[in-house]
Amino acid sequence: FAQSEKFAIKMVPGPNQTVRMRAIQDMELDMSFESETPSAAALPEPVKMMARAVFALTQKVGARDKEGNVSAEVTYDEVSSEMMVNGQPTQIGDKVDKFIGKKIMTTFNSRGEMIDLKIPPDLGLPEESFKQMLKSFYGNLPQTPIGVGEVATAPLDFTVPLPVPGAPPLKIDGQIKSMLVSVEKDTTGRTAKFDQTMEGKMVSDMEVPGPNGQIKMSLDFKLNGGGGMVMNVDKGVLKSSDSKVSFGGKLKMSGESSATTFPTINFQGTMKVTVTGSN
């Protein structure tokens, strides 16, 4: 292939295809506590959390309509999750079972952008959460055509729920860089290989309600990592992707009264996501 040839990488598979995808997400998180007050003996013990989530789904893409849009029916085939806290299994809940067999309807325009989404109301799944999951399946693809050896930059676009009652989810401010390493042709079409790096941060000050008034919270959080991705350019089908991200930061809290003190929480962890696809 000529070095100057550009390839448009779309998130949605081509029309009239059935695609199966499976993702495994492993996370390790260490939390420790510190205080500026002498009563350090009252600090909570460090916490080590390990979690795994598995998603598998089938995406059936229909024909293009007169506007060039395609609709896709997404069905959950497998959903499971498990968590260990300080070496002990922790019950997450049985809500994941209700995803099995549920159908979600999505519509994409000719540029591969999601323009409509219909989620069964009994799932209780926020629209933004599902959009983020699809992006993770497709590895945050470049939005513009890219040539071999070139690097495309896109926003690192996702939010992180904060495990504090009343606190809103926090948005990552960062970017992901994708370099097209090679494009090879075989009997199934052209296969593109990407190297990806990502970095981001969250710096936020907020207030949340507490039992004795408002609690001020200050978060300073950073992440970085990378991985690789392989996909069929002609079919728009992801073959595989893997990424590993390291993250860390501090969460500081203070109450309205000077008598109310909270320990600073230190976060350090890694998250690994592996995705495989077939059609």
PDB file of C-alpha atoms in Angstrom:
ATOM      1  CA  PHE A   1       0.000   0.000   0.000  1.00  0.00           C
ATOM      2  CA  ALA A   2       1.228   3.466  -0.842  1.00  0.00           C
ATOM      3  CA  GLN A   3       2.488   5.434   2.143  1.00  0.00           C
ATOM      4  CA  SER A   4       0.159   8.321   1.233  1.00  0.00           C
ATOM      5  CA  GLU A   5      -3.019   6.216   1.161  1.00  0.00           C
ATOM      6  CA  LYS A   6      -5.538   7.239   3.843  1.00  0.00           C
ATOM      7  CA  PHE A   7      -7.914   4.864   5.586  1.00  0.00           C
ATOM      8  CA  ALA A   8     -11.211   5.865   7.182  1.00  0.00           C
ATOM      9  CA  ILE A   9     -11.795   3.815  10.333  1.00  0.00           C
ATOM     10  CA  LYS A  10     -15.448   3.661  11.401  1.00  0.00           C
ATOM     11  CA  MET A  11     -16.748   2.540  14.761  1.00  0.00           C
ATOM     12  CA  VAL A  12     -19.787   0.723  13.396  1.00  0.00           C
ATOM     13  CA  PRO A  13     -19.429  -2.499  11.350  1.00  0.00           C
ATOM     14  CA  GLY A  14     -20.604  -2.356   7.748  1.00  0.00           C
ATOM     15  CA  PRO A  15     -24.270  -3.011   6.878  1.00  0.00           C
ATOM     16  CA  ASN A  16     -25.817  -6.503   6.835  1.00  0.00           C
ATOM     17  CA  GLN A  17     -23.287  -8.027   9.238  1.00  0.00           C
ATOM     18  CA  THR A  18     -23.487  -9.916  12.502  1.00  0.00           C
ATOM     19  CA  VAL A  19     -20.561  -9.222  14.828  1.00  0.00           C
ATOM     20  CA  ARG A  20     -19.722 -10.825  18.168  1.00  0.00           C
ATOM     21  CA  MET A  21     -17.513  -9.141  20.724  1.00  0.00           C
ATOM     22  CA  ARG A  22     -16.237 -10.111  24.165  1.00  0.00           C
ATOM     23  CA  ALA A  23     -14.432  -7.870  26.630  1.00  0.00           C
ATOM     24  CA  ILE A  24     -12.632  -8.670  29.887  1.00  0.00           C
ATOM     25  CA  GLN A  25     -11.804  -5.824  32.272  1.00  0.00           C
ATOM     26  CA  ASP A  26      -9.469  -6.434  35.223  1.00  0.00           C
ATOM     27  CA  MET A  27      -8.829  -3.754  37.814  1.00  0.00           C
ATOM     28  CA  GLU A  28      -6.583  -3.601  40.867  1.00  0.00           C
ATOM     29  CA  LEU A  29      -6.964  -0.696  43.276  1.00  0.00           C
ATOM     30  CA  ASP A  30      -5.014   0.137  46.441  1.00  0.00           C
ATOM     31  CA  MET A  31      -6.429   2.726  48.833  1.00  0.00           C
ATOM     32  CA  SER A  32      -4.516   4.096  51.806  1.00  0.00           C
ATOM     33  CA  PHE A  33      -5.387   6.829  54.280  1.00  0.00           C
ATOM     34  CA  GLU A  34      -3.382   9.655  55.790  1.00  0.00           C
ATOM     35  CA  SER A  35      -4.110  12.530  58.144  1.00  0.00           C
ATOM     36  CA  GLU A  36      -2.441  15.742  59.236  1.00  0.00           C
ATOM     37  CA  THR A  37      -3.807  15.322  62.758  1.00  0.00           C
ATOM     38  CA  PRO A  38      -1.993  13.355  65.502  1.00  0.00           C
ATOM     39  CA  SER A  39      -4.823  10.820  65.787  1.00  0.00           C
ATOM     40  CA  ALA A  40      -3.359   8.602  63.089  1.00  0.00           C
ATOM     41  CA  ALA A  41      -4.289   5.524  65.092  1.00  0.00           C
ATOM     42  CA  ALA A  42      -7.930   6.128  64.168  1.00  0.00           C
ATOM     43  CA  LEU A  43      -7.199   5.923  60.439  1.00  0.00           C
ATOM     44  CA  PRO A  44      -8.824   3.083  58.465  1.00  0.00           C
ATOM     45  CA  GLU A  45      -6.652   0.190  57.408  1.00  0.00           C
ATOM     46  CA  PRO A  46      -5.418   0.140  53.779  1.00  0.00           C
ATOM     47  CA  VAL A  47      -7.782  -1.468  51.289  1.00  0.00           C
ATOM     48  CA  LYS A  48      -6.810  -3.625  48.296  1.00  0.00           C
ATOM     49  CA  MET A  49      -9.550  -4.264  45.786  1.00  0.00           C
ATOM     50  CA  MET A  50      -9.468  -6.566  42.750  1.00  0.00           C
ATOM     51  CA  ALA A  51     -12.366  -6.691  40.297  1.00  0.00           C
ATOM     52  CA  ARG A  52     -13.158  -8.440  37.016  1.00  0.00           C
ATOM     53  CA  ALA A  53     -16.020  -7.724  34.629  1.00  0.00           C
ATOM     54  CA  VAL A  54     -16.834  -9.734  31.487  1.00  0.00           C
ATOM     55  CA  PHE A  55     -19.172  -8.585  28.708  1.00  0.00           C
ATOM     56  CA  ALA A  56     -20.089 -10.454  25.526  1.00  0.00           C
ATOM     57  CA  LEU A  57     -22.568  -9.193  22.975  1.00  0.00           C
ATOM     58  CA  THR A  58     -23.889  -9.797  19.472  1.00  0.00           C
ATOM     59  CA  GLN A  59     -24.408  -6.827  17.175  1.00  0.00           C
ATOM     60  CA  LYS A  60     -26.679  -7.330  14.131  1.00  0.00           C
ATOM     61  CA  VAL A  61     -26.364  -4.497  11.622  1.00  0.00           C
ATOM     62  CA  GLY A  62     -29.105  -3.909   9.058  1.00  0.00           C
ATOM     63  CA  ALA A  63     -29.098  -2.336   5.609  1.00  0.00           C
ATOM     64  CA  ARG A  64     -28.511   1.367   4.987  1.00  0.00           C
ATOM     65  CA  ASP A  65     -31.554   3.604   4.703  1.00  0.00           C
ATOM     66  CA  LYS A  66     -31.971   6.401   2.154  1.00  0.00           C
ATOM     67  CA  GLU A  67     -30.032   8.813   4.420  1.00  0.00           C
ATOM     68  CA  GLY A  68     -27.114   6.380   4.624  1.00  0.00           C
ATOM     69  CA  ASN A  69     -27.783   5.442   8.262  1.00  0.00           C
ATOM     70  CA  VAL A  70     -27.669   1.897   9.627  1.00  0.00           C
ATOM     71  CA  SER A  71     -29.442   0.446  12.645  1.00  0.00           C
ATOM     72  CA  ALA A  72     -27.908  -2.225  14.835  1.00  0.00           C
ATOM     73  CA  GLU A  73     -29.530  -4.546  17.356  1.00  0.00           C
ATOM     74  CA  VAL A  74     -27.209  -5.280  20.289  1.00  0.00           C
ATOM     75  CA  THR A  75     -27.921  -8.306  22.508  1.00  0.00           C
ATOM     76  CA  TYR A  76     -26.052  -9.185  25.692  1.00  0.00           C
ATOM     77  CA  ASP A  77     -24.911 -12.822  25.578  1.00  0.00           C
ATOM     78  CA  GLU A  78     -22.779 -12.860  28.721  1.00  0.00           C
ATOM     79  CA  VAL A  79     -22.387 -10.504  31.663  1.00  0.00           C
ATOM     80  CA  SER A  80     -20.504 -11.322  34.841  1.00  0.00           C
ATOM     81  CA  SER A  81     -18.572  -9.513  37.557  1.00  0.00           C
ATOM     82  CA  GLU A  82     -16.642 -10.417  40.674  1.00  0.00           C
ATOM     83  CA  MET A  83     -14.761  -8.470  43.326  1.00  0.00           C
ATOM     84  CA  MET A  84     -12.262  -9.218  46.088  1.00  0.00           C
ATOM     85  CA  VAL A  85     -11.611  -6.773  48.942  1.00  0.00           C
ATOM     86  CA  ASN A  86      -8.527  -7.525  51.032  1.00  0.00           C
ATOM     87  CA  GLY A  87      -8.575 -11.074  49.722  1.00  0.00           C
ATOM     88  CA  GLN A  88     -12.218 -11.732  50.578  1.00  0.00           C
ATOM     89  CA  PRO A  89     -14.974 -12.194  47.942  1.00  0.00           C
ATOM     90  CA  THR A  90     -17.517  -9.354  47.980  1.00  0.00           C
ATOM     91  CA  GLN A  91     -21.093  -9.612  46.782  1.00  0.00           C
ATOM     92  CA  ILE A  92     -21.671  -7.054  44.016  1.00  0.00           C
ATOM     93  CA  GLY A  93     -25.339  -7.845  43.468  1.00  0.00           C
ATOM     94  CA  ASP A  94     -27.444  -9.871  41.042  1.00  0.00           C
ATOM     95  CA  LYS A  95     -28.340  -6.998  38.703  1.00  0.00           C
ATOM     96  CA  VAL A  96     -25.985  -8.245  35.985  1.00  0.00           C
ATOM     97  CA  ASP A  97     -28.267 -11.230  35.268  1.00  0.00           C
ATOM     98  CA  LYS A  98     -31.033  -9.031  33.908  1.00  0.00           C
ATOM     99  CA  PHE A  99     -28.805  -7.928  31.013  1.00  0.00           C
ATOM    100  CA  ILE A 100     -28.728 -11.398  29.440  1.00  0.00           C
ATOM    101  CA  GLY A 101     -30.850 -11.526  26.297  1.00  0.00           C
ATOM    102  CA  LYS A 102     -31.832  -7.850  26.438  1.00  0.00           C
ATOM    103  CA  LYS A 103     -31.829  -5.970  23.124  1.00  0.00           C
ATOM    104  CA  ILE A 104     -30.556  -2.421  22.661  1.00  0.00           C
ATOM    105  CA  MET A 105     -31.185  -0.539  19.402  1.00  0.00           C
ATOM    106  CA  THR A 106     -28.558   1.854  18.049  1.00  0.00           C
ATOM    107  CA  THR A 107     -28.467   3.956  14.883  1.00  0.00           C
ATOM    108  CA  PHE A 108     -25.275   5.196  13.215  1.00  0.00           C
ATOM    109  CA  ASN A 109     -24.870   7.755  10.425  1.00  0.00           C
ATOM    110  CA  SER A 110     -22.653   7.328   7.363  1.00  0.00           C
ATOM    111  CA  ARG A 111     -19.629   8.631   9.320  1.00  0.00           C
ATOM    112  CA  GLY A 112     -20.040   5.905  11.947  1.00  0.00           C
ATOM    113  CA  GLU A 113     -21.341   8.288  14.640  1.00  0.00           C
ATOM    114  CA  MET A 114     -24.078   7.113  16.996  1.00  0.00           C
ATOM    115  CA  ILE A 115     -27.160   9.299  16.438  1.00  0.00           C
ATOM    116  CA  ASP A 116     -29.850   7.327  18.271  1.00  0.00           C
ATOM    117  CA  LEU A 117     -29.986   4.865  21.144  1.00  0.00           C
ATOM    118  CA  LYS A 118     -32.918   2.982  22.668  1.00  0.00           C
ATOM    119  CA  ILE A 119     -32.335   1.090  25.939  1.00  0.00           C
ATOM    120  CA  PRO A 120     -34.994  -1.073  27.663  1.00  0.00           C
ATOM    121  CA  PRO A 121     -36.170   0.943  30.701  1.00  0.00           C
ATOM    122  CA  ASP A 122     -35.934  -2.041  33.055  1.00  0.00           C
ATOM    123  CA  LEU A 123     -32.153  -2.261  32.569  1.00  0.00           C
ATOM    124  CA  GLY A 124     -31.489   0.880  34.554  1.00  0.00           C
ATOM    125  CA  LEU A 125     -28.410   1.500  32.393  1.00  0.00           C
ATOM    126  CA  PRO A 126     -27.547   5.160  31.714  1.00  0.00           C
ATOM    127  CA  GLU A 127     -27.221   6.029  28.032  1.00  0.00           C
ATOM    128  CA  GLU A 128     -23.740   7.460  28.557  1.00  0.00           C
ATOM    129  CA  SER A 129     -22.556   4.215  30.180  1.00  0.00           C
ATOM    130  CA  PHE A 130     -23.563   2.186  27.130  1.00  0.00           C
ATOM    131  CA  LYS A 131     -21.911   4.658  24.747  1.00  0.00           C
ATOM    132  CA  GLN A 132     -18.697   4.372  26.754  1.00  0.00           C
ATOM    133  CA  MET A 133     -18.882   0.580  26.620  1.00  0.00           C
ATOM    134  CA  LEU A 134     -19.192   0.635  22.806  1.00  0.00           C
ATOM    135  CA  LYS A 135     -16.212   2.976  22.626  1.00  0.00           C
ATOM    136  CA  SER A 136     -14.189   0.547  24.744  1.00  0.00           C
ATOM    137  CA  PHE A 137     -15.155  -2.285  22.384  1.00  0.00           C
ATOM    138  CA  TYR A 138     -13.901  -0.297  19.407  1.00  0.00           C
ATOM    139  CA  GLY A 139     -10.834   1.183  21.068  1.00  0.00           C
ATOM    140  CA  ASN A 140     -11.616   4.908  20.644  1.00  0.00           C
ATOM    141  CA  LEU A 141     -10.950   4.903  16.914  1.00  0.00           C
ATOM    142  CA  PRO A 142      -9.508   7.901  15.032  1.00  0.00           C
ATOM    143  CA  GLN A 143     -12.239  10.208  13.712  1.00  0.00           C
ATOM    144  CA  THR A 144     -10.365  11.245  10.550  1.00  0.00           C
ATOM    145  CA  PRO A 145      -8.717   9.182   7.760  1.00  0.00           C
ATOM    146  CA  ILE A 146      -5.183   8.139   8.662  1.00  0.00           C
ATOM    147  CA  GLY A 147      -2.168   6.821   6.718  1.00  0.00           C
ATOM    148  CA  VAL A 148       0.487   4.280   7.697  1.00  0.00           C
ATOM    149  CA  GLY A 149       2.981   5.852  10.070  1.00  0.00           C
ATOM    150  CA  GLU A 150       0.645   8.713  10.968  1.00  0.00           C
ATOM    151  CA  VAL A 151      -0.732   9.494  14.417  1.00  0.00           C
ATOM    152  CA  ALA A 152      -4.304  10.603  15.084  1.00  0.00           C
ATOM    153  CA  THR A 153      -5.296  12.248  18.373  1.00  0.00           C
ATOM    154  CA  ALA A 154      -8.765  11.971  19.877  1.00  0.00           C
ATOM    155  CA  PRO A 155     -10.270  13.012  23.233  1.00  0.00           C
ATOM    156  CA  LEU A 156     -10.131  10.441  26.019  1.00  0.00           C
ATOM    157  CA  ASP A 157     -13.853  10.674  26.597  1.00  0.00           C
ATOM    158  CA  PHE A 158     -15.331   8.892  29.596  1.00  0.00           C
ATOM    159  CA  THR A 159     -16.546   9.545  33.126  1.00  0.00           C
ATOM    160  CA  VAL A 160     -15.694   7.819  36.388  1.00  0.00           C
ATOM    161  CA  PRO A 161     -18.265   7.355  39.185  1.00  0.00           C
ATOM    162  CA  LEU A 162     -16.997   8.539  42.557  1.00  0.00           C
ATOM    163  CA  PRO A 163     -17.796   6.171  45.466  1.00  0.00           C
ATOM    164  CA  VAL A 164     -19.143   9.014  47.626  1.00  0.00           C
ATOM    165  CA  PRO A 165     -22.910   9.534  48.189  1.00  0.00           C
ATOM    166  CA  GLY A 166     -24.142  12.659  46.430  1.00  0.00           C
ATOM    167  CA  ALA A 167     -20.996  13.124  44.342  1.00  0.00           C
ATOM    168  CA  PRO A 168     -21.475  13.490  40.569  1.00  0.00           C
ATOM    169  CA  PRO A 169     -19.464  11.334  38.132  1.00  0.00           C
ATOM    170  CA  LEU A 170     -16.173  12.903  37.124  1.00  0.00           C
ATOM    171  CA  LYS A 171     -15.099  13.474  33.548  1.00  0.00           C
ATOM    172  CA  ILE A 172     -11.593  12.565  32.419  1.00  0.00           C
ATOM    173  CA  ASP A 173      -9.742  15.331  30.583  1.00  0.00           C
ATOM    174  CA  GLY A 174      -7.184  13.709  28.311  1.00  0.00           C
ATOM    175  CA  GLN A 175      -6.337  12.284  24.929  1.00  0.00           C
ATOM    176  CA  ILE A 176      -5.611   9.029  23.161  1.00  0.00           C
ATOM    177  CA  LYS A 177      -3.077   8.820  20.330  1.00  0.00           C
ATOM    178  CA  SER A 178      -3.371   6.115  17.672  1.00  0.00           C
ATOM    179  CA  MET A 179      -0.542   5.353  15.240  1.00  0.00           C
ATOM    180  CA  LEU A 180      -1.387   3.243  12.205  1.00  0.00           C
ATOM    181  CA  VAL A 181       1.487   0.750  12.147  1.00  0.00           C
ATOM    182  CA  SER A 182       0.532  -1.306   9.082  1.00  0.00           C
ATOM    183  CA  VAL A 183      -2.246  -2.340   6.713  1.00  0.00           C
ATOM    184  CA  GLU A 184      -2.147  -5.849   5.264  1.00  0.00           C
ATOM    185  CA  LYS A 185      -4.518  -7.610   2.869  1.00  0.00           C
ATOM    186  CA  ASP A 186      -5.770 -11.181   3.141  1.00  0.00           C
ATOM    187  CA  THR A 187      -8.832 -13.152   2.026  1.00  0.00           C
ATOM    188  CA  THR A 188     -11.110 -11.337   4.515  1.00  0.00           C
ATOM    189  CA  GLY A 189     -10.023  -7.817   3.535  1.00  0.00           C
ATOM    190  CA  ARG A 190      -7.542  -5.226   4.752  1.00  0.00           C
ATOM    191  CA  THR A 191      -6.329  -5.554   8.342  1.00  0.00           C
ATOM    192  CA  ALA A 192      -5.055  -2.432  10.147  1.00  0.00           C
ATOM    193  CA  LYS A 193      -2.781  -2.549  13.198  1.00  0.00           C
ATOM    194  CA  PHE A 194      -2.592   0.364  15.636  1.00  0.00           C
ATOM    195  CA  ASP A 195      -0.386   1.290  18.559  1.00  0.00           C
ATOM    196  CA  GLN A 196      -2.158   3.468  21.100  1.00  0.00           C
ATOM    197  CA  THR A 197      -1.092   5.619  24.058  1.00  0.00           C
ATOM    198  CA  MET A 198      -3.325   7.543  26.419  1.00  0.00           C
ATOM    199  CA  GLU A 199      -3.041  10.037  29.230  1.00  0.00           C
ATOM    200  CA  GLY A 200      -5.535  12.014  31.219  1.00  0.00           C
ATOM    201  CA  LYS A 201      -6.293  13.773  34.469  1.00  0.00           C
ATOM    202  CA  MET A 202      -9.139  14.818  36.723  1.00  0.00           C
ATOM    203  CA  VAL A 203      -8.730  17.898  38.880  1.00  0.00           C
ATOM    204  CA  SER A 204     -11.962  18.858  40.567  1.00  0.00           C
ATOM    205  CA  ASP A 205     -13.334  20.766  43.553  1.00  0.00           C
ATOM    206  CA  MET A 206     -16.918  20.113  44.630  1.00  0.00           C
ATOM    207  CA  GLU A 207     -19.317  20.018  47.534  1.00  0.00           C
ATOM    208  CA  VAL A 208     -21.524  17.091  48.539  1.00  0.00           C
ATOM    209  CA  PRO A 209     -24.135  16.840  51.305  1.00  0.00           C
ATOM    210  CA  GLY A 210     -23.026  15.209  54.564  1.00  0.00           C
ATOM    211  CA  PRO A 211     -24.734  14.318  57.832  1.00  0.00           C
ATOM    212  CA  ASN A 212     -23.461  17.532  59.468  1.00  0.00           C
ATOM    213  CA  GLY A 213     -23.539  19.952  56.552  1.00  0.00           C
ATOM    214  CA  GLN A 214     -21.728  20.282  53.249  1.00  0.00           C
ATOM    215  CA  ILE A 215     -18.455  18.443  52.671  1.00  0.00           C
ATOM    216  CA  LYS A 216     -15.826  20.013  50.449  1.00  0.00           C
ATOM    217  CA  MET A 217     -13.933  17.594  48.238  1.00  0.00           C
ATOM    218  CA  SER A 218     -10.772  18.116  46.212  1.00  0.00           C
ATOM    219  CA  LEU A 219      -9.626  15.449  43.752  1.00  0.00           C
ATOM    220  CA  ASP A 220      -6.327  15.267  41.880  1.00  0.00           C
ATOM    221  CA  PHE A 221      -6.172  12.159  39.683  1.00  0.00           C
ATOM    222  CA  LYS A 222      -3.938  11.143  36.747  1.00  0.00           C
ATOM    223  CA  LEU A 223      -3.750   8.168  34.415  1.00  0.00           C
ATOM    224  CA  ASN A 224      -1.558   6.960  31.558  1.00  0.00           C
ATOM    225  CA  GLY A 225      -1.085   3.793  29.558  1.00  0.00           C
ATOM    226  CA  GLY A 226      -1.352   2.241  26.137  1.00  0.00           C
ATOM    227  CA  GLY A 227      -1.987  -0.842  24.065  1.00  0.00           C
ATOM    228  CA  GLY A 228      -2.670  -2.163  20.582  1.00  0.00           C
ATOM    229  CA  MET A 229      -5.600  -2.759  18.275  1.00  0.00           C
ATOM    230  CA  VAL A 230      -6.231  -4.856  15.135  1.00  0.00           C
ATOM    231  CA  MET A 231      -9.294  -4.424  12.936  1.00  0.00           C
ATOM    232  CA  ASN A 232     -10.677  -5.261   9.512  1.00  0.00           C
ATOM    233  CA  VAL A 233     -10.856  -1.927   7.704  1.00  0.00           C
ATOM    234  CA  ASP A 234     -13.214  -3.083   4.937  1.00  0.00           C
ATOM    235  CA  LYS A 235     -15.775  -4.693   7.256  1.00  0.00           C
ATOM    236  CA  GLY A 236     -15.374  -2.237  10.103  1.00  0.00           C
ATOM    237  CA  VAL A 237     -14.933  -5.174  12.496  1.00  0.00           C
ATOM    238  CA  LEU A 238     -12.609  -5.141  15.481  1.00  0.00           C
ATOM    239  CA  LYS A 239     -10.452  -8.283  15.653  1.00  0.00           C
ATOM    240  CA  SER A 240      -8.695  -7.591  18.928  1.00  0.00           C
ATOM    241  CA  SER A 241      -7.543  -4.854  21.242  1.00  0.00           C
ATOM    242  CA  ASP A 242      -5.729  -4.657  24.526  1.00  0.00           C
ATOM    243  CA  SER A 243      -4.867  -1.796  26.824  1.00  0.00           C
ATOM    244  CA  LYS A 244      -3.379  -1.287  30.253  1.00  0.00           C
ATOM    245  CA  VAL A 245      -3.716   1.926  32.227  1.00  0.00           C
ATOM    246  CA  SER A 246      -2.064   2.971  35.481  1.00  0.00           C
ATOM    247  CA  PHE A 247      -3.809   5.579  37.607  1.00  0.00           C
ATOM    248  CA  GLY A 248      -3.351   7.342  40.906  1.00  0.00           C
ATOM    249  CA  GLY A 249      -4.337  10.378  42.896  1.00  0.00           C
ATOM    250  CA  LYS A 250      -5.556  11.908  46.133  1.00  0.00           C
ATOM    251  CA  LEU A 251      -9.016  12.734  47.454  1.00  0.00           C
ATOM    252  CA  LYS A 252      -9.122  15.377  50.194  1.00  0.00           C
ATOM    253  CA  MET A 253     -12.254  16.201  52.184  1.00  0.00           C
ATOM    254  CA  SER A 254     -13.116  18.847  54.764  1.00  0.00           C
ATOM    255  CA  GLY A 255     -16.286  19.707  56.655  1.00  0.00           C
ATOM    256  CA  GLU A 256     -17.909  23.066  57.381  1.00  0.00           C
ATOM    257  CA  SER A 257     -16.872  22.741  61.008  1.00  0.00           C
ATOM    258  CA  SER A 258     -13.202  22.713  61.904  1.00  0.00           C
ATOM    259  CA  ALA A 259     -14.020  19.953  64.393  1.00  0.00           C
ATOM    260  CA  THR A 260     -14.940  17.660  61.499  1.00  0.00           C
ATOM    261  CA  THR A 261     -11.854  16.044  60.003  1.00  0.00           C
ATOM    262  CA  PHE A 262     -11.536  13.474  57.238  1.00  0.00           C
ATOM    263  CA  PRO A 263      -8.493  11.459  56.194  1.00  0.00           C
ATOM    264  CA  THR A 264      -6.966  11.998  52.774  1.00  0.00           C
ATOM    265  CA  ILE A 265      -7.525   8.970  50.540  1.00  0.00           C
ATOM    266  CA  ASN A 266      -4.663   7.873  48.279  1.00  0.00           C
ATOM    267  CA  PHE A 267      -5.567   5.855  45.165  1.00  0.00           C
ATOM    268  CA  GLN A 268      -3.151   3.743  43.143  1.00  0.00           C
ATOM    269  CA  GLY A 269      -4.159   1.105  40.619  1.00  0.00           C
ATOM    270  CA  THR A 270      -4.159  -0.454  37.183  1.00  0.00           C
ATOM    271  CA  MET A 271      -6.880  -1.408  34.734  1.00  0.00           C
ATOM    272  CA  LYS A 272      -6.474  -3.857  31.865  1.00  0.00           C
ATOM    273  CA  VAL A 273      -9.052  -4.347  29.085  1.00  0.00           C
ATOM    274  CA  THR A 274      -8.890  -7.111  26.459  1.00  0.00           C
ATOM    275  CA  VAL A 275     -11.414  -7.272  23.619  1.00  0.00           C
ATOM    276  CA  THR A 276     -11.864  -9.901  20.895  1.00  0.00           C
ATOM    277  CA  GLY A 277     -14.257  -9.737  17.964  1.00  0.00           C
ATOM    278  CA  SER A 278     -15.466 -11.916  15.109  1.00  0.00           C
ATOM    279  CA  ASN A 279     -18.129 -11.984  12.382  1.00  0.00           C
TER     280      ASN A 279
END
